[in-house]
Every structure is written in structure tokens, then in C-alpha cells.
Amino acid sequence: MITLDDVRALDASDPLAEFRQRFLVPPGVIYLDGNSLGALPASVPGRMDHMIRQEWGVDLIRSWNSNDWINAPRRLGAKIASLIGAKANEVIAGESTSVSIFKALTSCLQLTSERSVILSEFGNFPTDAYMMEGLAALSGGRIRQSLVASEDIESALTTDVAALLLTHTHYKSGRLHDMADLTAKAQAKGIPVIWDLSHSAGALPVDLNGCNADFAVGCGYKYLNGGPGAPAFLFVAERHHDKVMPVLSGWLGHARPFEFRDEYEPAAGIDRFQCGTPAILGMAALECGLDIMLEADMASIRAKSSALGDLFIDLVESRLDGFELRSPRDATRRGSQVSIAHKDGYAIMQALIEQGVIGDFRAPDILRFGFTPLYVGYEDVWKAVDTLAAIMRTDVWRDERFSIRGAVT
Ligand SMILES: Cc1ncc(COP(=O)(O)O)c(C=O)c1O
């Protein structure tokens, strides 16, 4: 049995330990929800203050040039690219993941214009499926959405499929899809694949070009620590850039936006996937998060995240009854989170949060714990399970106040 001394020794030899001070996690809080909203980088308050008082307040509109606001989507895109195995000119930051999914889906439809099915799996993150539904409705019947069970994806890869949209790390279970294998199998049938990397980017090594990926999207506010509602990102493989005429043909994706022409003419390369004016304040915060990520070694992040997840599973299974593991036990098949199920999961999670251990709840019964190696240590995992054990032992979670549902769970 692992002991508290053992986990302290793991923290003492942790090569990522120094990154903890780069984040402002409140004292007394064990933050296990970086898979939903990353913690606040210590550099953000100062950067935002400068951005607001100087760049916005004093430099005003001149900042688009003098502070290089105009290039933020490309500059951040290039930084994200290096975290996901893409070339600097293949990623653009901006909008939300949902909008980026729409851009990617409509691009696939242009690459496979005679095909009519957009395919995904049941239980994918809802926005992925909902964006498909909206697109199918817009097509007036030409395009049909198809959702299949995870184990049926390969057999559903038929020659009428125009796009396959999958989330690499499943948002609930943390299960990983084999990106290289599924991309190759889909492409063998002429199907471009869109990978939703929301729970992968910054959490584990991703090699989009090594997998010959077509499109990818992802959130800036999870493991990239970009802050609430941070800009998302869109990856488009270079080979597709000039074959796609963006459907969200906003003025900043124009070849020469400041000529203000009446007709749309797409910019060359990834720039054509920009749409409207970028959210510069959000970009500034996201860049702080990215700059920290770029200093960290991804192999060390992955190794520690796997070890933290394994430790959590071992401790839960040895100390607690009534919870069921809903994530792969094998860390190589799991992202940076562990989910356990309990029929009273909502109330238990609320009680845990009140004690300073912050995870989240996903209906109907999942308690979800994210392990962000840059600011979570081994002793944190120990204390989190200790707190959970105390909550179960004392039955404190049965208090009525823990059953009141907030708008966000
Ligand atoms: C897999 C996945 N895709 C997309 C999103 C959210 O997209 P958006 O940034 O548009 O809200 C989430 C949010 O948790 C997610 O888990």
C-alpha cells in the first residue's frame, strides 16, 4: 500500500513541481477541474492590467498595429500548433470550439461534395452533435447526421460519409481514441476526419501531422489555461487550405480586408478560416497560458498525469466502496482525467467542493476529476481521496443543501 510518505517523495522528485508557482490556485483548494476550466496563470492579472490600461486605454485603436493585435490569431495559432504536432501555419486561434466545428464540417463537405453523411458517435460532447444537426437542417435534407456506437465507427466508414467528427479524449470517461488508426481507416474510404482536441491539447502529446490529420478543433480554456470563454483553435492541414472556400466568410478572412471590397475573396492559407474581429482580451489571457505550456516538457506532463490518475484510482479502490470506475484503467488509453460513478454523485461532489476539493459532476452519475500536472501534485491526490473518504464516512453529503442543483454542474 502506498503511504503518505511515498506520495511526498514523488512530489519531492517531480520535474514539473516548479510550475505550480506559475498558477494562482487559492490556498486550501485542491483544484481537480483543469479539464473544464484551467487555473489562473500568475502572469494573467498583470498582462490584463497592461492590456486594458495601456494597450486599450492609451494606445487605443493604434494597438491593432503597434501592439500587433491583428496577428494574435496567427501568433497564438502557431504556439498551439507546437503543442499538437502541427505546423505554425496550420492553426488559427479564435471563436469558440462550436463555431470551429462548424467551420471544419463545412470544409469537409466541400472536399467531399458528392457525399451526404456526417458521422459521429453517440455520447460525444453535445455541441459536436448539435452543430452537425444544425448543419444538416441548413442543408435542407441534402446532408444527414449519423451517430453510431463507438464500437461501430469503423463499420460506418462508408463511401457516402463526408466527414467523421470524433473527440480524441472523451469528455466523460477520458477514453482515448486511436487517432492514427481511425484517421487512416477513414481516409482509406476518402473520409476527412475532424478531431476535437478539447480534452487533449496541453494534456498529452498529440501528433496531428504524424497522423496525417485533416482538421482539428479544441478549447483554449481547459488544459491551455486561457481563462473562461477563451478563444478556441482550428487546425486545417496545409494540403486542404486552398481547396476550401470558407462558409463563414467574414471580412478578416478576406485576402485584403482593408480594401473593403464588395466581393469576398478568401485569403491564402489558414488566414481564410478567420471570420470576424478577434476577442483580443481573451487572446491576451490565452497567450499567458500558452507561454507556460510551451516551457513545459510534454513527455513529463504525460508521465505525471498518468501517474496522478493511477494513484487516484488505486486510492479510491483501496479506501472507498460504492464507486465504479468509468475511465480506462490503463493510463495509455486514458486522457488526463478519471471519472468514477456513484448514484448520489451530484451531492457527493458538492460536499467535496465545499471542503475545497474541486472536481465536477456530469449527469447522470459521474464525478469527474482532472489531473493537471502543472499545478496538481501527488499529495493533492492523496488529500482529495482522504477528503472524499471522510465525506462518505460521515455521510455529510446527505445534507439537503448538497442536492440543490446550480445552473452549471
Ligand atoms: C469535447 C468538447 N468539445 C467542445 C466543448 C465546448 O465547446 P465551446 O467552447 O464551443 O463551448 C467542450 C466543452 O467542455 C468539450 O468538452
JSON list of C-alpha atoms in Angstrom, two decimals, residues 164-351:
[
{"chain": "A", "resi": 164, "resn": "LEU", "atom": "CA", "xyz": [-16.08, 11.91, -39.40]},
{"chain": "A", "resi": 165, "resn": "LEU", "atom": "CA", "xyz": [-16.12, 14.04, -36.24]},
{"chain": "A", "resi": 166, "resn": "LEU", "atom": "CA", "xyz": [-14.66, 12.48, -33.11]},
{"chain": "A", "resi": 167, "resn": "THR", "atom": "CA", "xyz": [-13.47, 13.72, -29.76]},
{"chain": "A", "resi": 168, "resn": "HIS", "atom": "CA", "xyz": [-9.98, 12.39, -29.11]},
{"chain": "A", "resi": 169, "resn": "THR", "atom": "CA", "xyz": [-10.27, 12.24, -25.29]},
{"chain": "A", "resi": 170, "resn": "HIS", "atom": "CA", "xyz": [-13.84, 11.57, -24.26]},
{"chain": "A", "resi": 171, "resn": "TYR", "atom": "CA", "xyz": [-15.18, 14.34, -22.03]},
{"chain": "A", "resi": 172, "resn": "LYS", "atom": "CA", "xyz": [-16.87, 12.00, -19.56]},
{"chain": "A", "resi": 173, "resn": "SER", "atom": "CA", "xyz": [-14.79, 8.85, -19.43]},
{"chain": "A", "resi": 174, "resn": "GLY", "atom": "CA", "xyz": [-11.43, 10.23, -20.53]},
{"chain": "A", "resi": 175, "resn": "ARG", "atom": "CA", "xyz": [-11.14, 7.33, -23.01]},
{"chain": "A", "resi": 176, "resn": "LEU", "atom": "CA", "xyz": [-8.70, 7.97, -25.88]},
{"chain": "A", "resi": 177, "resn": "HIS", "atom": "CA", "xyz": [-9.43, 7.15, -29.48]},
{"chain": "A", "resi": 178, "resn": "ASP", "atom": "CA", "xyz": [-6.54, 5.89, -31.59]},
{"chain": "A", "resi": 179, "resn": "MET", "atom": "CA", "xyz": [-6.10, 8.95, -33.77]},
{"chain": "A", "resi": 180, "resn": "ALA", "atom": "CA", "xyz": [-3.61, 7.48, -36.23]},
{"chain": "A", "resi": 181, "resn": "ASP", "atom": "CA", "xyz": [-5.60, 4.29, -36.77]},
{"chain": "A", "resi": 182, "resn": "LEU", "atom": "CA", "xyz": [-9.04, 5.87, -37.19]},
{"chain": "A", "resi": 183, "resn": "THR", "atom": "CA", "xyz": [-7.71, 8.67, -39.39]},
{"chain": "A", "resi": 184, "resn": "ALA", "atom": "CA", "xyz": [-6.06, 6.12, -41.70]},
{"chain": "A", "resi": 185, "resn": "LYS", "atom": "CA", "xyz": [-9.17, 3.93, -41.82]},
{"chain": "A", "resi": 186, "resn": "ALA", "atom": "CA", "xyz": [-11.43, 6.89, -42.61]},
{"chain": "A", "resi": 187, "resn": "GLN", "atom": "CA", "xyz": [-9.07, 8.29, -45.21]},
{"chain": "A", "resi": 188, "resn": "ALA", "atom": "CA", "xyz": [-8.89, 4.89, -46.90]},
{"chain": "A", "resi": 189, "resn": "LYS", "atom": "CA", "xyz": [-12.59, 5.46, -47.66]},
{"chain": "A", "resi": 190, "resn": "GLY", "atom": "CA", "xyz": [-11.97, 9.05, -48.74]},
{"chain": "A", "resi": 191, "resn": "ILE", "atom": "CA", "xyz": [-13.36, 10.49, -45.49]},
{"chain": "A", "resi": 192, "resn": "PRO", "atom": "CA", "xyz": [-11.69, 13.51, -43.87]},
{"chain": "A", "resi": 193, "resn": "VAL", "atom": "CA", "xyz": [-11.62, 13.41, -40.07]},
{"chain": "A", "resi": 194, "resn": "ILE", "atom": "CA", "xyz": [-12.18, 16.25, -37.60]},
{"chain": "A", "resi": 195, "resn": "TRP", "atom": "CA", "xyz": [-10.58, 15.66, -34.22]},
{"chain": "A", "resi": 196, "resn": "ASP", "atom": "CA", "xyz": [-11.99, 17.55, -31.25]},
{"chain": "A", "resi": 197, "resn": "LEU", "atom": "CA", "xyz": [-8.92, 18.00, -29.08]},
{"chain": "A", "resi": 198, "resn": "SER", "atom": "CA", "xyz": [-10.65, 19.91, -26.29]},
{"chain": "A", "resi": 199, "resn": "HIS", "atom": "CA", "xyz": [-9.50, 17.41, -23.64]},
{"chain": "A", "resi": 200, "resn": "SER", "atom": "CA", "xyz": [-6.21, 16.57, -25.32]},
{"chain": "A", "resi": 201, "resn": "ALA", "atom": "CA", "xyz": [-4.45, 19.81, -26.24]},
{"chain": "A", "resi": 202, "resn": "GLY", "atom": "CA", "xyz": [-1.99, 20.60, -23.47]},
{"chain": "A", "resi": 203, "resn": "ALA", "atom": "CA", "xyz": [-2.87, 17.39, -21.63]},
{"chain": "A", "resi": 204, "resn": "LEU", "atom": "CA", "xyz": [-0.97, 14.79, -23.63]},
{"chain": "A", "resi": 205, "resn": "PRO", "atom": "CA", "xyz": [1.24, 14.56, -26.71]},
{"chain": "A", "resi": 206, "resn": "VAL", "atom": "CA", "xyz": [-0.79, 14.95, -29.90]},
{"chain": "A", "resi": 207, "resn": "ASP", "atom": "CA", "xyz": [0.77, 14.45, -33.32]},
{"chain": "A", "resi": 208, "resn": "LEU", "atom": "CA", "xyz": [-1.70, 15.73, -35.89]},
{"chain": "A", "resi": 209, "resn": "ASN", "atom": "CA", "xyz": [0.73, 15.70, -38.80]},
{"chain": "A", "resi": 210, "resn": "GLY", "atom": "CA", "xyz": [2.20, 12.38, -37.71]},
{"chain": "A", "resi": 211, "resn": "CYS", "atom": "CA", "xyz": [-1.36, 11.01, -38.04]},
{"chain": "A", "resi": 212, "resn": "ASN", "atom": "CA", "xyz": [-1.91, 12.84, -41.35]},
{"chain": "A", "resi": 213, "resn": "ALA", "atom": "CA", "xyz": [-4.92, 14.55, -39.73]},
{"chain": "A", "resi": 214, "resn": "ASP", "atom": "CA", "xyz": [-7.24, 16.71, -41.81]},
{"chain": "A", "resi": 215, "resn": "PHE", "atom": "CA", "xyz": [-8.94, 19.03, -39.31]},
{"chain": "A", "resi": 216, "resn": "ALA", "atom": "CA", "xyz": [-8.91, 19.57, -35.57]},
{"chain": "A", "resi": 217, "resn": "VAL", "atom": "CA", "xyz": [-10.54, 21.93, -33.10]},
{"chain": "A", "resi": 218, "resn": "GLY", "atom": "CA", "xyz": [-10.24, 22.50, -29.38]},
{"chain": "A", "resi": 219, "resn": "CYS", "atom": "CA", "xyz": [-10.89, 24.71, -26.37]},
{"chain": "A", "resi": 220, "resn": "GLY", "atom": "CA", "xyz": [-8.49, 27.31, -25.06]},
{"chain": "A", "resi": 221, "resn": "TYR", "atom": "CA", "xyz": [-9.89, 27.34, -21.53]},
{"chain": "A", "resi": 222, "resn": "LYS", "atom": "CA", "xyz": [-9.15, 23.78, -20.41]},
{"chain": "A", "resi": 223, "resn": "TYR", "atom": "CA", "xyz": [-5.58, 22.47, -20.34]},
{"chain": "A", "resi": 224, "resn": "LEU", "atom": "CA", "xyz": [-4.31, 25.54, -22.21]},
{"chain": "A", "resi": 225, "resn": "ASN", "atom": "CA", "xyz": [-5.33, 27.68, -19.22]},
{"chain": "A", "resi": 226, "resn": "GLY", "atom": "CA", "xyz": [-6.68, 30.55, -21.32]},
{"chain": "A", "resi": 227, "resn": "GLY", "atom": "CA", "xyz": [-9.49, 31.61, -18.96]},
{"chain": "A", "resi": 228, "resn": "PRO", "atom": "CA", "xyz": [-13.28, 31.38, -19.09]},
{"chain": "A", "resi": 229, "resn": "GLY", "atom": "CA", "xyz": [-14.55, 31.50, -22.65]},
{"chain": "A", "resi": 230, "resn": "ALA", "atom": "CA", "xyz": [-11.01, 31.74, -24.05]},
{"chain": "A", "resi": 231, "resn": "PRO", "atom": "CA", "xyz": [-10.67, 31.63, -27.84]},
{"chain": "A", "resi": 232, "resn": "ALA", "atom": "CA", "xyz": [-10.72, 28.15, -29.35]},
{"chain": "A", "resi": 233, "resn": "PHE", "atom": "CA", "xyz": [-8.45, 26.87, -32.12]},
{"chain": "A", "resi": 234, "resn": "LEU", "atom": "CA", "xyz": [-8.87, 25.37, -35.56]},
{"chain": "A", "resi": 235, "resn": "PHE", "atom": "CA", "xyz": [-6.29, 23.20, -37.33]},
{"chain": "A", "resi": 236, "resn": "VAL", "atom": "CA", "xyz": [-6.56, 22.71, -41.07]},
{"chain": "A", "resi": 237, "resn": "ALA", "atom": "CA", "xyz": [-3.91, 20.57, -42.78]},
{"chain": "A", "resi": 238, "resn": "GLU", "atom": "CA", "xyz": [-1.97, 22.70, -45.22]},
{"chain": "A", "resi": 239, "resn": "ARG", "atom": "CA", "xyz": [-2.93, 20.44, -48.13]},
{"chain": "A", "resi": 240, "resn": "HIS", "atom": "CA", "xyz": [-6.58, 21.48, -47.69]},
{"chain": "A", "resi": 241, "resn": "HIS", "atom": "CA", "xyz": [-6.13, 25.24, -47.25]},
{"chain": "A", "resi": 242, "resn": "ASP", "atom": "CA", "xyz": [-6.67, 26.40, -50.77]},
{"chain": "A", "resi": 243, "resn": "LYS", "atom": "CA", "xyz": [-9.34, 23.80, -51.61]},
{"chain": "A", "resi": 244, "resn": "VAL", "atom": "CA", "xyz": [-11.83, 25.25, -49.15]},
{"chain": "A", "resi": 245, "resn": "MET", "atom": "CA", "xyz": [-13.96, 28.33, -49.67]},
{"chain": "A", "resi": 246, "resn": "PRO", "atom": "CA", "xyz": [-14.99, 29.27, -46.12]},
{"chain": "A", "resi": 247, "resn": "VAL", "atom": "CA", "xyz": [-18.72, 29.30, -45.49]},
{"chain": "A", "resi": 248, "resn": "LEU", "atom": "CA", "xyz": [-18.26, 31.64, -42.52]},
{"chain": "A", "resi": 249, "resn": "SER", "atom": "CA", "xyz": [-16.74, 34.11, -44.93]},
{"chain": "A", "resi": 250, "resn": "GLY", "atom": "CA", "xyz": [-16.10, 37.02, -42.60]},
{"chain": "A", "resi": 251, "resn": "TRP", "atom": "CA", "xyz": [-14.15, 40.08, -43.58]},
{"chain": "A", "resi": 252, "resn": "LEU", "atom": "CA", "xyz": [-10.97, 39.20, -41.69]},
{"chain": "A", "resi": 253, "resn": "GLY", "atom": "CA", "xyz": [-10.67, 36.01, -43.72]},
{"chain": "A", "resi": 254, "resn": "HIS", "atom": "CA", "xyz": [-10.54, 38.13, -46.87]},
{"chain": "A", "resi": 255, "resn": "ALA", "atom": "CA", "xyz": [-7.35, 38.32, -48.92]},
{"chain": "A", "resi": 256, "resn": "ARG", "atom": "CA", "xyz": [-7.23, 42.11, -48.45]},
{"chain": "A", "resi": 257, "resn": "PRO", "atom": "CA", "xyz": [-9.67, 43.11, -45.70]},
{"chain": "A", "resi": 258, "resn": "PHE", "atom": "CA", "xyz": [-8.64, 46.73, -45.67]},
{"chain": "A", "resi": 259, "resn": "GLU", "atom": "CA", "xyz": [-9.52, 47.24, -49.30]},
{"chain": "A", "resi": 260, "resn": "PHE", "atom": "CA", "xyz": [-13.16, 46.85, -48.21]},
{"chain": "A", "resi": 261, "resn": "ARG", "atom": "CA", "xyz": [-14.30, 45.28, -51.45]},
{"chain": "A", "resi": 262, "resn": "ASP", "atom": "CA", "xyz": [-17.87, 44.25, -52.16]},
{"chain": "A", "resi": 263, "resn": "GLU", "atom": "CA", "xyz": [-16.93, 40.68, -53.13]},
{"chain": "A", "resi": 264, "resn": "TYR", "atom": "CA", "xyz": [-15.42, 38.06, -50.87]},
{"chain": "A", "resi": 265, "resn": "GLU", "atom": "CA", "xyz": [-12.05, 36.70, -51.88]},
{"chain": "A", "resi": 266, "resn": "PRO", "atom": "CA", "xyz": [-10.51, 34.25, -49.39]},
{"chain": "A", "resi": 267, "resn": "ALA", "atom": "CA", "xyz": [-7.05, 34.91, -48.01]},
{"chain": "A", "resi": 268, "resn": "ALA", "atom": "CA", "xyz": [-4.36, 32.38, -48.81]},
{"chain": "A", "resi": 269, "resn": "GLY", "atom": "CA", "xyz": [-3.62, 29.65, -46.29]},
{"chain": "A", "resi": 270, "resn": "ILE", "atom": "CA", "xyz": [-5.01, 29.36, -42.76]},
{"chain": "A", "resi": 271, "resn": "ASP", "atom": "CA", "xyz": [-5.95, 33.06, -42.71]},
{"chain": "A", "resi": 272, "resn": "ARG", "atom": "CA", "xyz": [-9.08, 32.36, -44.72]},
{"chain": "A", "resi": 273, "resn": "PHE", "atom": "CA", "xyz": [-10.50, 30.47, -41.73]},
{"chain": "A", "resi": 274, "resn": "GLN", "atom": "CA", "xyz": [-10.61, 33.65, -39.66]},
{"chain": "A", "resi": 275, "resn": "CYS", "atom": "CA", "xyz": [-14.03, 35.20, -39.51]},
{"chain": "A", "resi": 276, "resn": "GLY", "atom": "CA", "xyz": [-14.68, 38.40, -37.56]},
{"chain": "A", "resi": 277, "resn": "THR", "atom": "CA", "xyz": [-12.69, 40.64, -35.25]},
{"chain": "A", "resi": 278, "resn": "PRO", "atom": "CA", "xyz": [-10.75, 38.53, -32.73]},
{"chain": "A", "resi": 279, "resn": "ALA", "atom": "CA", "xyz": [-11.52, 38.85, -28.98]},
{"chain": "A", "resi": 280, "resn": "ILE", "atom": "CA", "xyz": [-8.24, 40.49, -28.07]},
{"chain": "A", "resi": 281, "resn": "LEU", "atom": "CA", "xyz": [-8.63, 40.48, -24.27]},
{"chain": "A", "resi": 282, "resn": "GLY", "atom": "CA", "xyz": [-9.30, 36.76, -24.37]},
{"chain": "A", "resi": 283, "resn": "MET", "atom": "CA", "xyz": [-6.35, 36.25, -26.70]},
{"chain": "A", "resi": 284, "resn": "ALA", "atom": "CA", "xyz": [-4.05, 38.05, -24.24]},
{"chain": "A", "resi": 285, "resn": "ALA", "atom": "CA", "xyz": [-5.04, 35.78, -21.36]},
{"chain": "A", "resi": 286, "resn": "LEU", "atom": "CA", "xyz": [-4.77, 32.67, -23.52]},
{"chain": "A", "resi": 287, "resn": "GLU", "atom": "CA", "xyz": [-1.29, 33.66, -24.64]},
{"chain": "A", "resi": 288, "resn": "CYS", "atom": "CA", "xyz": [-0.17, 33.73, -20.99]},
{"chain": "A", "resi": 289, "resn": "GLY", "atom": "CA", "xyz": [-1.43, 30.17, -20.55]},
{"chain": "A", "resi": 290, "resn": "LEU", "atom": "CA", "xyz": [0.24, 29.05, -23.77]},
{"chain": "A", "resi": 291, "resn": "ASP", "atom": "CA", "xyz": [3.57, 30.58, -22.87]},
{"chain": "A", "resi": 292, "resn": "ILE", "atom": "CA", "xyz": [3.67, 28.50, -19.70]},
{"chain": "A", "resi": 293, "resn": "MET", "atom": "CA", "xyz": [2.70, 25.34, -21.58]},
{"chain": "A", "resi": 294, "resn": "LEU", "atom": "CA", "xyz": [5.46, 25.93, -24.09]},
{"chain": "A", "resi": 295, "resn": "GLU", "atom": "CA", "xyz": [8.07, 25.89, -21.32]},
{"chain": "A", "resi": 296, "resn": "ALA", "atom": "CA", "xyz": [6.92, 22.51, -20.02]},
{"chain": "A", "resi": 297, "resn": "ASP", "atom": "CA", "xyz": [8.03, 19.20, -21.45]},
{"chain": "A", "resi": 298, "resn": "MET", "atom": "CA", "xyz": [5.02, 17.32, -22.85]},
{"chain": "A", "resi": 299, "resn": "ALA", "atom": "CA", "xyz": [6.51, 13.88, -22.11]},
{"chain": "A", "resi": 300, "resn": "SER", "atom": "CA", "xyz": [6.87, 14.87, -18.44]},
{"chain": "A", "resi": 301, "resn": "ILE", "atom": "CA", "xyz": [3.31, 16.20, -18.43]},
{"chain": "A", "resi": 302, "resn": "ARG", "atom": "CA", "xyz": [2.00, 12.92, -19.80]},
{"chain": "A", "resi": 303, "resn": "ALA", "atom": "CA", "xyz": [4.06, 10.78, -17.43]},
{"chain": "A", "resi": 304, "resn": "LYS", "atom": "CA", "xyz": [2.90, 12.73, -14.38]},
{"chain": "A", "resi": 305, "resn": "SER", "atom": "CA", "xyz": [-0.72, 12.91, -15.49]},
{"chain": "A", "resi": 306, "resn": "SER", "atom": "CA", "xyz": [-0.79, 9.12, -15.94]},
{"chain": "A", "resi": 307, "resn": "ALA", "atom": "CA", "xyz": [0.81, 8.61, -12.55]},
{"chain": "A", "resi": 308, "resn": "LEU", "atom": "CA", "xyz": [-1.62, 11.00, -10.83]},
{"chain": "A", "resi": 309, "resn": "GLY", "atom": "CA", "xyz": [-4.58, 9.21, -12.42]},
{"chain": "A", "resi": 310, "resn": "ASP", "atom": "CA", "xyz": [-3.21, 5.78, -11.46]},
{"chain": "A", "resi": 311, "resn": "LEU", "atom": "CA", "xyz": [-2.65, 6.94, -7.89]},
{"chain": "A", "resi": 312, "resn": "PHE", "atom": "CA", "xyz": [-6.20, 8.29, -7.67]},
{"chain": "A", "resi": 313, "resn": "ILE", "atom": "CA", "xyz": [-7.68, 5.02, -8.96]},
{"chain": "A", "resi": 314, "resn": "ASP", "atom": "CA", "xyz": [-5.58, 2.93, -6.55]},
{"chain": "A", "resi": 315, "resn": "LEU", "atom": "CA", "xyz": [-6.52, 5.07, -3.57]},
{"chain": "A", "resi": 316, "resn": "VAL", "atom": "CA", "xyz": [-10.24, 5.18, -4.43]},
{"chain": "A", "resi": 317, "resn": "GLU", "atom": "CA", "xyz": [-10.38, 1.44, -4.93]},
{"chain": "A", "resi": 318, "resn": "SER", "atom": "CA", "xyz": [-8.48, 0.63, -1.77]},
{"chain": "A", "resi": 319, "resn": "ARG", "atom": "CA", "xyz": [-10.27, 3.12, 0.50]},
{"chain": "A", "resi": 320, "resn": "LEU", "atom": "CA", "xyz": [-13.82, 3.52, -0.79]},
{"chain": "A", "resi": 321, "resn": "ASP", "atom": "CA", "xyz": [-16.83, 1.35, -1.53]},
{"chain": "A", "resi": 322, "resn": "GLY", "atom": "CA", "xyz": [-19.77, 2.15, -3.79]},
{"chain": "A", "resi": 323, "resn": "PHE", "atom": "CA", "xyz": [-17.87, 3.91, -6.58]},
{"chain": "A", "resi": 324, "resn": "GLU", "atom": "CA", "xyz": [-17.45, 2.45, -10.03]},
{"chain": "A", "resi": 325, "resn": "LEU", "atom": "CA", "xyz": [-14.51, 3.35, -12.27]},
{"chain": "A", "resi": 326, "resn": "ARG", "atom": "CA", "xyz": [-15.78, 4.80, -15.57]},
{"chain": "A", "resi": 327, "resn": "SER", "atom": "CA", "xyz": [-12.41, 5.60, -17.12]},
{"chain": "A", "resi": 328, "resn": "PRO", "atom": "CA", "xyz": [-9.95, 3.17, -18.69]},
{"chain": "A", "resi": 329, "resn": "ARG", "atom": "CA", "xyz": [-7.73, 1.67, -16.00]},
{"chain": "A", "resi": 330, "resn": "ASP", "atom": "CA", "xyz": [-4.87, 1.54, -18.49]},
{"chain": "A", "resi": 331, "resn": "ALA", "atom": "CA", "xyz": [-3.31, 5.01, -18.42]},
{"chain": "A", "resi": 332, "resn": "THR", "atom": "CA", "xyz": [-2.18, 4.73, -22.05]},
{"chain": "A", "resi": 333, "resn": "ARG", "atom": "CA", "xyz": [-5.86, 4.61, -23.06]},
{"chain": "A", "resi": 334, "resn": "ARG", "atom": "CA", "xyz": [-6.90, 7.49, -20.80]},
{"chain": "A", "resi": 335, "resn": "GLY", "atom": "CA", "xyz": [-6.56, 11.26, -21.05]},
{"chain": "A", "resi": 336, "resn": "SER", "atom": "CA", "xyz": [-5.72, 13.42, -18.03]},
{"chain": "A", "resi": 337, "resn": "GLN", "atom": "CA", "xyz": [-8.88, 12.75, -16.04]},
{"chain": "A", "resi": 338, "resn": "VAL", "atom": "CA", "xyz": [-10.53, 9.98, -14.07]},
{"chain": "A", "resi": 339, "resn": "SER", "atom": "CA", "xyz": [-14.28, 9.52, -13.71]},
{"chain": "A", "resi": 340, "resn": "ILE", "atom": "CA", "xyz": [-15.95, 7.49, -11.02]},
{"chain": "A", "resi": 341, "resn": "ALA", "atom": "CA", "xyz": [-19.67, 6.88, -10.80]},
{"chain": "A", "resi": 342, "resn": "HIS", "atom": "CA", "xyz": [-21.96, 6.90, -7.78]},
{"chain": "A", "resi": 343, "resn": "LYS", "atom": "CA", "xyz": [-25.74, 7.19, -7.81]},
{"chain": "A", "resi": 344, "resn": "ASP", "atom": "CA", "xyz": [-25.51, 10.16, -5.41]},
{"chain": "A", "resi": 345, "resn": "GLY", "atom": "CA", "xyz": [-22.62, 11.65, -7.32]},
{"chain": "A", "resi": 346, "resn": "TYR", "atom": "CA", "xyz": [-24.05, 15.16, -7.52]},
{"chain": "A", "resi": 347, "resn": "ALA", "atom": "CA", "xyz": [-24.45, 15.64, -3.77]},
{"chain": "A", "resi": 348, "resn": "ILE", "atom": "CA", "xyz": [-21.13, 13.96, -3.03]},
{"chain": "A", "resi": 349, "resn": "MET", "atom": "CA", "xyz": [-19.34, 16.29, -5.44]},
{"chain": "A", "resi": 350, "resn": "GLN", "atom": "CA", "xyz": [-20.99, 19.35, -3.89]},
{"chain": "A", "resi": 351, "resn": "ALA", "atom": "CA", "xyz": [-19.87, 18.22, -0.44]}
]
